[in-house]
């Protein structure tokens, strides 16, 4: 058990207090949290650090085949968090560590009663039962379920057991958030992710009482500048886009220098294929051969539609509400709005072997004479498609802003991370999409940004995007899960006790070897493995999953 500390006895009352609802300790977010805490303590804040005792019904970072946490991995998680907290304390910093779960017996009974009352698995019905005080508890649980299954529209009755586990986490988090905030006087709240059921309820409760709240996440670009969003989660793309724009507006660099740095980022990504090394920015080069364009007819108007992973934002209302319909319906609309245009539908490589119903619906479109579906594992080069396209369309995919950088006319359907940068034509409605597509086929681009403006705004976005986030002061990191904390006493790697790591890796070894051998059926993974077999084996076997 984590010892609850008497906060008032440890800090002068005049100091401001921040509350941090920490991430899953097995994930490489902990180091950013330690940096954040250290900097806040240095500024004179009181810090209350909420952490998990391994007592959650379900965990995104650690679950068995039944969706339940694996206890030996809980032990590894708690050990790693303790290692981080020990590092903080080694610098004579005082910090209060308490459990993220604070429930009365009556509330536990109420939670059981709520979940027992779920007799049917209709979305609206579940919302009316579980969304206490209009807190989007169901949406947070659904979002976690979709992420777990990688299915954009899961059958809730089929996955009722998994859904109930996520709902339990969310409702427990809701009541715990209310209890914790009632027992403490808090000036600022910091929350990891904000989307998952372990975190979203605290975000909503904090929003409701008017306390300042910030949500942090892993860096978009590189490994150091971790994302920090005011008031909501990063998945609210419209809001995040405005905060990315603020990086540009507040920069001390000249506009010319900003554009130049943005241009360099795109050059590395598109031409030098540097995105293969970016952990949080989707790549389009897994199976692709440079220069391969597939079936292409120069005498026709060629539209390239880049398919995004629908499960990424299916339960994010701030995004879904900006889209008039899903991608299948959008493609059908484009087909009906054009006369002779050829529509190349490029499926995202990350959708390989995922979301089977969604994929089957896309593949069925191939029966249309003017639609060419390009599979996720196709060797067709997405950048070659982009470079030759007469028009590019996406649902906020990174490919949209890349095409704008290439000065292509682009239609963005719904919210995107580049909404605040007028590099593309944006539509939130069926009628506007029809108008844009119909005019574009007739080579009328009057409703699109000018050719020069597309490139300039794309470069500005790239500068803001690549410089977005908090620069750590006490962390240096050059890989996704690497890095060390630094202080006046030297450097320190945050890790679990060695005997726990060895024990877990030995138990996991047979399963990992089998999975590894099966993954070699993928040509891309096979090529990567044989380019550095020893290094990749050591890396994979040393990680917790």
Coordinates of C-alpha atoms in Angstrom, one line a residue:
X1 CA 0.0 0.0 0.0
X2 CA 1.1 3.6 -0.6
X3 CA 1.3 5.6 2.5
X4 CA -1.0 8.6 2.5
X5 CA 0.8 11.7 3.7
X6 CA -0.6 14.5 5.7
X7 CA -0.1 17.3 3.2
X8 CA -0.8 20.2 5.5
X9 CA 1.8 19.0 7.9
X10 CA 4.5 18.9 5.2
X11 CA 4.0 22.2 3.4
X12 CA 3.5 25.9 4.4
X13 CA -0.1 26.9 3.6
X14 CA 0.9 29.8 1.4
X15 CA 2.4 27.6 -1.3
X16 CA 0.3 26.6 -4.3
X17 CA -0.6 23.0 -4.7
X18 CA -0.6 21.0 -7.9
X19 CA -2.1 17.5 -8.3
X20 CA -0.6 15.1 -10.8
X21 CA -2.6 12.0 -12.0
X22 CA 0.3 10.0 -13.2
X23 CA 0.5 7.6 -16.2
X24 CA 0.9 3.9 -16.3
X25 CA 4.3 3.3 -14.8
X26 CA 5.3 0.7 -17.4
X27 CA 5.0 3.3 -20.1
X28 CA 7.8 5.8 -20.9
X29 CA 5.8 8.8 -19.7
X30 CA 7.1 8.5 -16.1
X31 CA 10.3 10.4 -16.9
X32 CA 8.4 13.4 -18.3
X33 CA 6.3 13.4 -15.1
X34 CA 9.4 13.4 -13.0
X35 CA 10.8 16.3 -14.9
X36 CA 7.5 18.2 -14.5
X37 CA 7.3 17.5 -10.7
X38 CA 11.0 18.5 -10.2
X39 CA 10.4 21.8 -12.0
X40 CA 7.3 22.5 -10.1
X41 CA 9.0 21.8 -6.8
X42 CA 11.8 24.0 -7.8
X43 CA 9.3 26.8 -8.4
X44 CA 8.0 26.4 -4.9
X45 CA 4.8 24.4 -5.5
X46 CA 3.4 21.7 -3.3
X47 CA 3.0 18.5 -5.3
X48 CA 0.5 15.7 -4.7
X49 CA 1.3 12.7 -6.9
X50 CA -1.5 10.2 -7.6
X51 CA -0.3 6.8 -8.4
X52 CA -1.8 3.3 -8.9
X53 CA -1.5 0.5 -6.4
X54 CA -2.3 -2.2 -8.9
X55 CA -5.9 -2.2 -7.8
X56 CA -7.6 -1.3 -11.1
X57 CA -10.1 -3.6 -12.8
X58 CA -8.4 -3.0 -16.2
X59 CA -5.2 -1.4 -17.4
X60 CA -4.3 -0.2 -20.9
X61 CA -0.6 -1.0 -20.1
X62 CA -1.0 -4.4 -18.6
X63 CA -3.8 -6.9 -19.2
X64 CA -4.2 -10.7 -19.6
X65 CA -6.5 -12.4 -22.1
X66 CA -9.5 -11.6 -19.8
X67 CA -8.6 -7.9 -19.7
X68 CA -7.4 -8.1 -16.1
X69 CA -4.0 -6.7 -14.9
X70 CA -1.2 -9.3 -14.6
X71 CA 0.0 -9.0 -11.0
X72 CA 3.7 -9.7 -11.7
X73 CA 3.6 -6.8 -14.1
X74 CA 1.8 -4.6 -11.6
X75 CA 4.8 -5.3 -9.3
X76 CA 7.2 -4.2 -12.1
X77 CA 5.1 -1.1 -12.7
X78 CA 5.0 -0.1 -9.0
X79 CA 8.8 -0.8 -8.7
X80 CA 9.5 1.6 -11.6
X81 CA 7.4 4.3 -10.2
X82 CA 9.1 4.0 -6.8
X83 CA 12.5 4.3 -8.6
X84 CA 11.3 7.6 -10.0
X85 CA 10.0 8.9 -6.7
X86 CA 13.2 7.8 -5.0
X87 CA 15.1 10.0 -7.6
X88 CA 13.0 13.0 -6.6
X89 CA 13.5 12.4 -2.9
X90 CA 17.3 12.0 -3.4
X91 CA 17.3 15.7 -4.2
X92 CA 15.7 16.5 -0.9
X93 CA 12.4 17.4 -2.5
X94 CA 9.2 16.7 -0.5
X95 CA 6.3 15.3 -2.4
X96 CA 3.1 13.7 -1.2
X97 CA 2.2 10.4 -2.8
X98 CA -1.3 9.1 -2.5
X99 CA -3.5 6.5 -4.3
X100 CA -5.5 7.6 -7.3
X101 CA -8.4 5.6 -5.9
X102 CA -10.5 7.1 -3.0
X103 CA -13.9 5.4 -2.7
X104 CA -16.3 5.0 0.2
X105 CA -18.1 1.7 0.8
X106 CA -21.3 3.3 -0.3
X107 CA -19.8 4.4 -3.6
X108 CA -18.4 1.0 -4.3
X109 CA -21.9 -0.4 -3.8
X110 CA -23.3 2.2 -6.1
X111 CA -20.8 1.3 -8.8
X112 CA -21.7 -2.4 -8.5
X113 CA -25.4 -1.5 -8.7
X114 CA -24.9 0.7 -11.8
X115 CA -23.0 -2.0 -13.7
X116 CA -25.4 -4.8 -12.6
X117 CA -28.3 -2.7 -14.0
X118 CA -26.8 -2.8 -17.5
X119 CA -29.2 -5.3 -19.2
X120 CA -28.8 -4.2 -22.8
X121 CA -25.8 -2.8 -24.7
X122 CA -27.3 0.1 -26.7
X123 CA -25.1 3.2 -26.7
X124 CA -27.9 5.6 -25.7
X125 CA -29.1 3.3 -23.0
X126 CA -25.7 2.9 -21.5
X127 CA -25.1 6.7 -21.5
X128 CA -28.3 7.3 -19.5
X129 CA -27.1 4.8 -16.9
X130 CA -23.4 5.6 -16.5
X131 CA -22.9 9.2 -17.5
X132 CA -23.3 10.7 -14.0
X133 CA -23.7 14.5 -14.0
X134 CA -23.3 14.5 -17.8
X135 CA -19.7 13.3 -17.4
X136 CA -18.7 11.3 -20.5
X137 CA -17.9 8.2 -18.7
X138 CA -19.3 5.9 -21.4
X139 CA -17.3 7.7 -24.1
X140 CA -14.1 7.2 -22.2
X141 CA -14.8 3.5 -21.7
X142 CA -15.8 3.1 -25.4
X143 CA -12.6 4.9 -26.5
X144 CA -10.5 2.5 -24.4
X145 CA -12.4 -0.5 -25.8
X146 CA -11.9 0.7 -29.4
X147 CA -8.2 1.2 -28.8
X148 CA -7.9 -2.2 -27.2
X149 CA -9.7 -4.0 -30.1
X150 CA -8.5 -1.7 -32.9
X151 CA -12.1 -1.8 -34.2
X152 CA -13.8 1.5 -34.9
X153 CA -17.4 0.3 -34.3
X154 CA -17.3 -2.7 -32.0
X155 CA -20.4 -4.7 -31.2
X156 CA -21.0 -3.8 -27.6
X157 CA -23.0 -6.9 -26.7
X158 CA -20.2 -9.1 -28.1
X159 CA -17.6 -7.2 -26.0
X160 CA -19.8 -6.5 -23.0
X161 CA -17.3 -8.1 -20.5
X162 CA -14.5 -5.9 -21.7
X163 CA -16.7 -2.8 -21.9
X164 CA -17.9 -3.3 -18.3
X165 CA -14.3 -3.5 -17.1
X166 CA -13.5 -0.1 -18.7
X167 CA -16.8 1.3 -17.4
X168 CA -15.8 0.2 -13.8
X169 CA -12.5 2.0 -14.2
X170 CA -14.2 5.1 -15.4
X171 CA -16.9 5.2 -12.7
X172 CA -14.3 4.5 -10.0
X173 CA -12.2 7.3 -11.4
X174 CA -15.1 9.7 -11.4
X175 CA -16.0 9.2 -7.7
X176 CA -12.3 9.1 -6.7
X177 CA -11.8 12.4 -8.6
X178 CA -14.7 14.1 -6.7
X179 CA -13.5 12.7 -3.3
X180 CA -9.8 13.7 -3.9
X181 CA -10.6 17.2 -5.1
X182 CA -13.0 17.7 -2.2
X183 CA -10.3 16.7 0.4
X184 CA -7.6 18.9 -1.1
X185 CA -7.2 22.5 -1.9
X186 CA -5.6 22.3 -5.4
X187 CA -4.6 25.2 -7.6
X188 CA -3.6 23.2 -10.7
X189 CA -4.2 19.7 -12.0
X190 CA -2.0 17.8 -14.4
X191 CA -3.4 14.6 -16.1
X192 CA -1.8 12.1 -18.4
X193 CA -3.6 11.5 -21.7
X194 CA -7.1 12.6 -20.6
X195 CA -8.9 10.2 -23.0
X196 CA -8.8 6.9 -21.2
X197 CA -11.3 6.0 -18.5
X198 CA -8.6 6.2 -15.7
X199 CA -8.1 9.9 -16.6
X200 CA -11.0 11.5 -18.4
X201 CA -13.3 11.7 -15.4
X202 CA -10.8 13.7 -13.4
X203 CA -10.4 16.0 -16.4
X204 CA -14.2 16.6 -16.6
X205 CA -14.6 17.0 -12.8
X206 CA -11.8 19.5 -12.8
X207 CA -13.3 21.4 -15.8
X208 CA -16.6 21.5 -14.0
X209 CA -15.3 23.1 -10.8
X210 CA -13.2 25.6 -12.7
X211 CA -9.7 24.6 -11.5
X212 CA -6.8 25.0 -14.0
X213 CA -6.1 21.7 -15.7
X214 CA -3.4 20.6 -18.2
X215 CA -3.1 17.3 -20.0
X216 CA 0.3 16.0 -21.1
X217 CA 1.3 13.3 -23.6
X218 CA 4.3 11.7 -25.3
X219 CA 6.1 14.1 -27.8
X220 CA 4.6 14.4 -31.3
X221 CA 8.1 14.7 -32.8
X222 CA 11.4 13.4 -31.3
X223 CA 11.7 12.2 -27.8
X224 CA 12.0 15.2 -25.5
X225 CA 9.4 18.0 -26.0
X226 CA 6.4 16.4 -24.2
X227 CA 2.9 17.7 -25.2
X228 CA 1.1 19.9 -22.7
X229 CA -2.5 21.0 -23.5
X230 CA -4.6 23.5 -21.6
X231 CA -8.0 22.5 -20.5
X232 CA -8.7 19.4 -22.5
X233 CA -7.0 16.3 -24.1
X234 CA -4.7 16.5 -27.2
X235 CA -7.3 14.5 -29.2
X236 CA -9.4 17.6 -29.5
X237 CA -7.6 18.5 -32.7
X238 CA -9.2 21.9 -33.2
X239 CA -8.0 23.1 -29.8
X240 CA -4.6 21.5 -30.2
X241 CA -4.1 23.1 -33.6
X242 CA -4.6 26.5 -32.1
X243 CA -2.0 25.8 -29.4
X244 CA 0.4 24.6 -32.2
X245 CA -0.3 27.9 -34.0
X246 CA 0.6 29.8 -30.8
X247 CA 4.1 28.3 -31.0
X248 CA 4.5 30.0 -34.4
X249 CA 2.9 33.3 -33.3
X250 CA 5.1 33.5 -30.1
X251 CA 8.3 32.6 -31.9
X252 CA 11.2 35.1 -31.8
X253 CA 12.3 33.9 -35.3
X254 CA 11.5 35.8 -38.4
X255 CA 8.8 34.5 -40.7
X256 CA 11.4 33.6 -43.3
X257 CA 13.3 31.5 -40.7
X258 CA 10.2 29.8 -39.5
X259 CA 9.2 28.8 -43.0
X260 CA 12.8 27.6 -43.7
X261 CA 12.8 25.3 -40.6
X262 CA 9.4 24.0 -41.5
X263 CA 10.5 23.2 -45.0
X264 CA 13.5 21.3 -43.7
X265 CA 11.2 19.2 -41.5
X266 CA 9.1 18.2 -44.5
X267 CA 12.1 17.5 -46.6
X268 CA 13.4 15.1 -44.0
X269 CA 10.0 13.5 -43.7
X270 CA 9.0 13.2 -47.3
X271 CA 12.4 12.9 -49.1
X272 CA 14.7 11.4 -46.5
X273 CA 12.0 9.2 -45.0
X274 CA 12.9 10.4 -41.5
X275 CA 9.3 9.7 -40.3
X276 CA 10.2 6.0 -39.9
X277 CA 12.0 7.1 -36.7
X278 CA 9.2 9.2 -35.3
X279 CA 7.3 7.4 -32.6
X280 CA 4.0 9.3 -32.6
X281 CA 3.7 10.4 -36.3
X282 CA 2.2 7.8 -38.6
X283 CA 4.5 6.5 -41.4
X284 CA 3.5 5.5 -44.9
X285 CA 6.6 3.6 -45.9
X286 CA 6.4 0.2 -44.4
X287 CA 6.0 -1.9 -47.6
X288 CA 6.4 0.8 -50.2
X289 CA 8.8 1.1 -53.1
X290 CA 10.0 4.6 -54.0
X291 CA 8.5 5.8 -57.2
X292 CA 5.9 3.1 -57.7
X293 CA 2.5 4.6 -58.5
X294 CA 0.3 1.6 -59.5
X295 CA -2.6 2.0 -61.8
X296 CA -2.7 5.6 -63.0
X297 CA -4.3 7.3 -66.0
X298 CA -2.8 10.6 -67.0
X299 CA -5.7 11.5 -69.2
X300 CA -8.1 11.5 -66.3
X301 CA -8.5 13.7 -63.2
X302 CA -6.8 11.7 -60.4
X303 CA -8.1 12.1 -56.8
X304 CA -6.1 10.5 -54.0
X305 CA -8.1 9.8 -50.8
X306 CA -5.9 8.8 -47.9
X307 CA -7.8 6.6 -45.4
X308 CA -7.1 7.2 -41.7
X309 CA -7.6 4.8 -38.9
X310 CA -11.2 5.4 -37.8
X311 CA -10.7 3.9 -34.4
X312 CA -8.3 6.7 -33.4
X313 CA -11.0 9.3 -33.0
X314 CA -14.3 7.3 -33.0
X315 CA -15.1 8.2 -29.4
X316 CA -13.8 11.8 -29.5
X317 CA -16.9 13.9 -29.8
X318 CA -14.9 17.1 -30.5
X319 CA -13.6 15.4 -33.7
X320 CA -16.6 13.3 -34.8
X321 CA -18.9 16.3 -34.6
X322 CA -16.9 18.1 -37.2
X323 CA -17.2 15.3 -39.7
X324 CA -20.5 15.1 -41.8
X325 CA -20.1 11.3 -42.1
X326 CA -17.5 8.6 -42.1
X327 CA -14.8 7.9 -44.7
X328 CA -16.9 5.3 -46.6
X329 CA -19.7 7.7 -47.1
X330 CA -17.3 10.5 -48.0
X331 CA -15.8 8.4 -50.8
X332 CA -19.3 7.6 -52.2
X333 CA -20.1 11.3 -52.1
X334 CA -16.9 12.1 -54.0
X335 CA -17.8 9.4 -56.6
X336 CA -21.3 10.9 -57.1
X337 CA -20.0 14.5 -57.3
X338 CA -17.5 13.7 -60.1
X339 CA -18.1 12.8 -63.7
X340 CA -14.9 11.1 -64.9
X341 CA -12.4 11.4 -62.0
X342 CA -10.4 8.4 -61.0
X343 CA -10.4 8.0 -57.2
X344 CA -7.3 6.2 -55.6
X345 CA -8.2 5.1 -52.1
X346 CA -4.9 4.6 -50.2
X347 CA -5.5 2.5 -47.0
X348 CA -3.3 3.5 -44.1
X349 CA -0.5 0.9 -43.5
X350 CA -1.4 0.8 -39.8
X351 CA -4.7 -0.7 -40.7
X352 CA -3.1 -4.0 -41.9
X353 CA -4.9 -6.8 -40.1
X354 CA -7.0 -4.3 -38.1
X355 CA -10.7 -3.2 -38.1
X356 CA -11.8 -6.0 -40.4
X357 CA -15.4 -4.6 -41.0
X358 CA -14.2 -1.2 -41.9
X359 CA -11.5 -2.6 -44.2
X360 CA -14.0 -4.9 -45.9
X361 CA -16.3 -2.0 -46.6
X362 CA -13.4 -0.1 -48.2
X363 CA -12.3 -3.0 -50.3
X364 CA -15.9 -3.5 -51.5
X365 CA -15.6 0.0 -53.1
X366 CA -13.2 -1.5 -55.6
X367 CA -16.1 -2.8 -57.7
X368 CA -16.8 0.7 -58.8
X369 CA -15.2 1.4 -62.1
X370 CA -13.7 4.8 -61.1
X371 CA -12.4 3.6 -57.7
X372 CA -9.0 2.0 -57.2
X373 CA -8.4 0.6 -53.7
X374 CA -4.7 0.4 -52.6
X375 CA -4.3 -2.1 -49.8
X376 CA -2.5 -1.3 -46.6
X377 CA 0.5 -3.5 -47.5
X378 CA 0.7 -2.4 -51.1
X379 CA 4.1 -1.5 -52.5
X380 CA 2.6 1.6 -54.1
X381 CA 4.5 4.7 -52.9
X382 CA 2.1 7.1 -51.1
X383 CA 4.3 10.1 -51.9
X384 CA 4.4 9.2 -55.5
X385 CA 0.6 9.2 -55.5
X386 CA 0.6 12.5 -53.6
X387 CA 3.0 14.1 -56.0
X388 CA 1.0 13.2 -59.1
X389 CA -2.5 13.8 -57.7
X390 CA -4.7 16.5 -59.1
X391 CA -6.5 16.6 -55.7
X392 CA -5.8 15.1 -52.3
X393 CA -8.5 14.4 -49.7
X394 CA -8.2 13.2 -46.1
X395 CA -9.9 13.2 -42.8
X396 CA -7.2 15.2 -41.1
X397 CA -4.4 12.8 -41.9
X398 CA -0.8 14.0 -41.9
X399 CA -0.8 13.3 -45.6
X400 CA -3.1 16.2 -46.1
X401 CA -0.6 18.8 -44.8
X402 CA 2.3 17.0 -46.6
X403 CA 0.4 17.3 -49.9
X404 CA -0.2 21.0 -49.1
X405 CA 3.5 21.4 -48.6
X406 CA 3.9 20.0 -52.2
X407 CA 1.4 22.8 -53.2
X408 CA -1.3 20.3 -54.1
X409 CA -5.0 21.3 -53.6
X410 CA -6.2 19.5 -50.5
X411 CA -9.6 19.0 -49.0
X412 CA -9.6 18.3 -45.2
X413 CA -12.8 16.8 -43.9
X414 CA -13.4 17.7 -40.3
X415 CA -11.0 18.8 -37.6
X416 CA -7.2 18.3 -37.9
X417 CA -4.0 19.2 -36.1
X418 CA -3.4 21.8 -38.9
X419 CA -6.9 23.4 -38.8
X420 CA -5.4 26.7 -37.6
X421 CA -3.1 26.9 -40.7
X422 CA -5.0 27.8 -43.9
X423 CA -3.0 25.4 -46.1
X424 CA -6.0 23.3 -47.2
X425 CA -9.7 23.7 -48.0
X426 CA -11.6 22.6 -45.0
X427 CA -15.2 21.3 -44.9
X428 CA -17.5 20.3 -42.1
X429 CA -20.5 19.6 -44.3
X430 CA -21.8 17.5 -47.1
X431 CA -22.8 20.4 -49.3
X432 CA -19.3 22.1 -49.0
X433 CA -17.6 18.8 -49.9
X434 CA -19.8 18.5 -53.0
X435 CA -19.0 22.0 -54.0
X436 CA -15.2 21.7 -53.5
X437 CA -15.0 18.4 -55.3
X438 CA -17.2 19.4 -58.2
X439 CA -15.3 22.6 -58.8
X440 CA -11.9 20.9 -58.4
X441 CA -12.7 18.4 -61.2
X442 CA -13.4 21.4 -63.4
X443 CA -10.0 22.8 -62.4
X444 CA -11.7 25.6 -60.4
X445 CA -9.7 26.1 -57.2
X446 CA -11.0 29.4 -56.2
X447 CA -12.2 28.1 -52.9
X448 CA -8.8 26.6 -52.1
X449 CA -5.7 28.5 -50.7
X450 CA -3.4 29.8 -53.4
X451 CA -0.5 27.5 -54.5
X452 CA 2.0 29.7 -52.6
X453 CA -0.2 29.9 -49.5
X454 CA -0.5 26.1 -49.3
X455 CA 3.3 25.7 -49.1
X456 CA 3.9 28.6 -46.7
X457 CA 1.1 27.6 -44.2
X458 CA 2.3 24.0 -44.3
X459 CA 5.8 25.1 -43.4
X460 CA 4.5 27.2 -40.6
X461 CA 2.5 24.2 -39.3
X462 CA 5.6 22.0 -39.5
X463 CA 7.6 24.5 -37.4
X464 CA 5.0 24.8 -34.8
X465 CA 4.4 21.0 -34.7
X466 CA 8.0 20.1 -34.4
X467 CA 8.6 22.6 -31.7
X468 CA 5.4 22.0 -29.8
X469 CA 5.5 20.9 -26.1
X470 CA 7.5 21.3 -22.9
X471 CA 11.3 21.2 -23.1
X472 CA 12.5 19.0 -20.2
X473 CA 15.1 20.3 -17.9
X474 CA 16.0 17.2 -16.0
X475 CA 15.6 14.5 -18.7
X476 CA 17.7 13.6 -21.7
X477 CA 16.2 11.0 -24.1
X478 CA 17.2 9.8 -27.6
X479 CA 14.8 6.8 -28.0
X480 CA 11.2 6.0 -27.3
X481 CA 11.7 4.1 -24.0
X482 CA 15.3 5.3 -23.2
X483 CA 16.6 8.3 -21.4
X484 CA 18.0 9.3 -18.0
X485 CA 17.1 11.8 -15.4
X486 CA 19.8 14.3 -14.7
X487 CA 20.6 16.4 -11.6
X488 CA 23.4 17.9 -9.6
X489 CA 24.2 14.3 -8.4
X490 CA 24.6 13.0 -12.0
X491 CA 22.4 10.8 -14.2
X492 CA 19.9 8.2 -13.2
X493 CA 18.0 5.6 -15.2
X494 CA 14.5 5.0 -13.9
X495 CA 13.8 1.3 -13.9
X496 CA 12.2 -1.5 -11.8
X497 CA 14.3 -3.7 -9.6
X498 CA 16.5 -5.9 -11.7
X499 CA 15.2 -9.2 -10.2
X500 CA 11.6 -8.2 -11.1
X501 CA 12.6 -7.4 -14.7
X502 CA 14.5 -10.7 -15.1
X503 CA 11.7 -12.7 -13.6
X504 CA 9.1 -11.2 -15.9
X505 CA 11.2 -11.4 -19.1
X506 CA 12.0 -15.1 -18.5
X507 CA 8.2 -15.9 -18.1
X508 CA 7.4 -13.9 -21.2
X509 CA 10.2 -15.3 -23.3
X510 CA 8.4 -18.2 -25.0
X511 CA 5.4 -16.1 -26.0
X512 CA 7.6 -13.3 -27.3
X513 CA 9.7 -15.7 -29.4
X514 CA 6.6 -17.2 -31.0
X515 CA 5.1 -13.8 -31.7
X516 CA 8.5 -12.7 -33.1
X517 CA 8.8 -15.6 -35.5
X518 CA 5.2 -15.1 -36.7
X519 CA 5.9 -11.4 -37.3
X520 CA 8.7 -12.3 -39.7
X521 CA 6.0 -13.1 -42.3
X522 CA 5.7 -9.3 -42.7
X523 CA 8.4 -8.4 -45.3
X524 CA 9.0 -5.0 -43.7
X525 CA 9.6 -6.5 -40.2
X526 CA 11.7 -9.3 -41.7
X527 CA 14.0 -6.8 -43.4
X528 CA 14.4 -4.7 -40.3
X529 CA 15.1 -7.8 -38.2
X530 CA 17.8 -9.1 -40.4
X531 CA 19.5 -5.7 -40.7
X532 CA 20.2 -5.8 -37.0
X533 CA 19.0 -9.1 -35.4
X534 CA 21.0 -8.9 -32.2
X535 CA 20.1 -5.3 -31.4
X536 CA 16.4 -5.8 -32.1
X537 CA 16.3 -9.0 -30.0
X538 CA 17.9 -7.3 -27.0
X539 CA 15.5 -4.3 -27.4
X540 CA 12.4 -6.4 -27.7
X541 CA 13.2 -8.8 -24.9
X542 CA 14.2 -6.1 -22.5
X543 CA 10.9 -4.2 -22.8
X544 CA 7.8 -5.1 -20.7
X545 CA 5.7 -6.0 -23.7

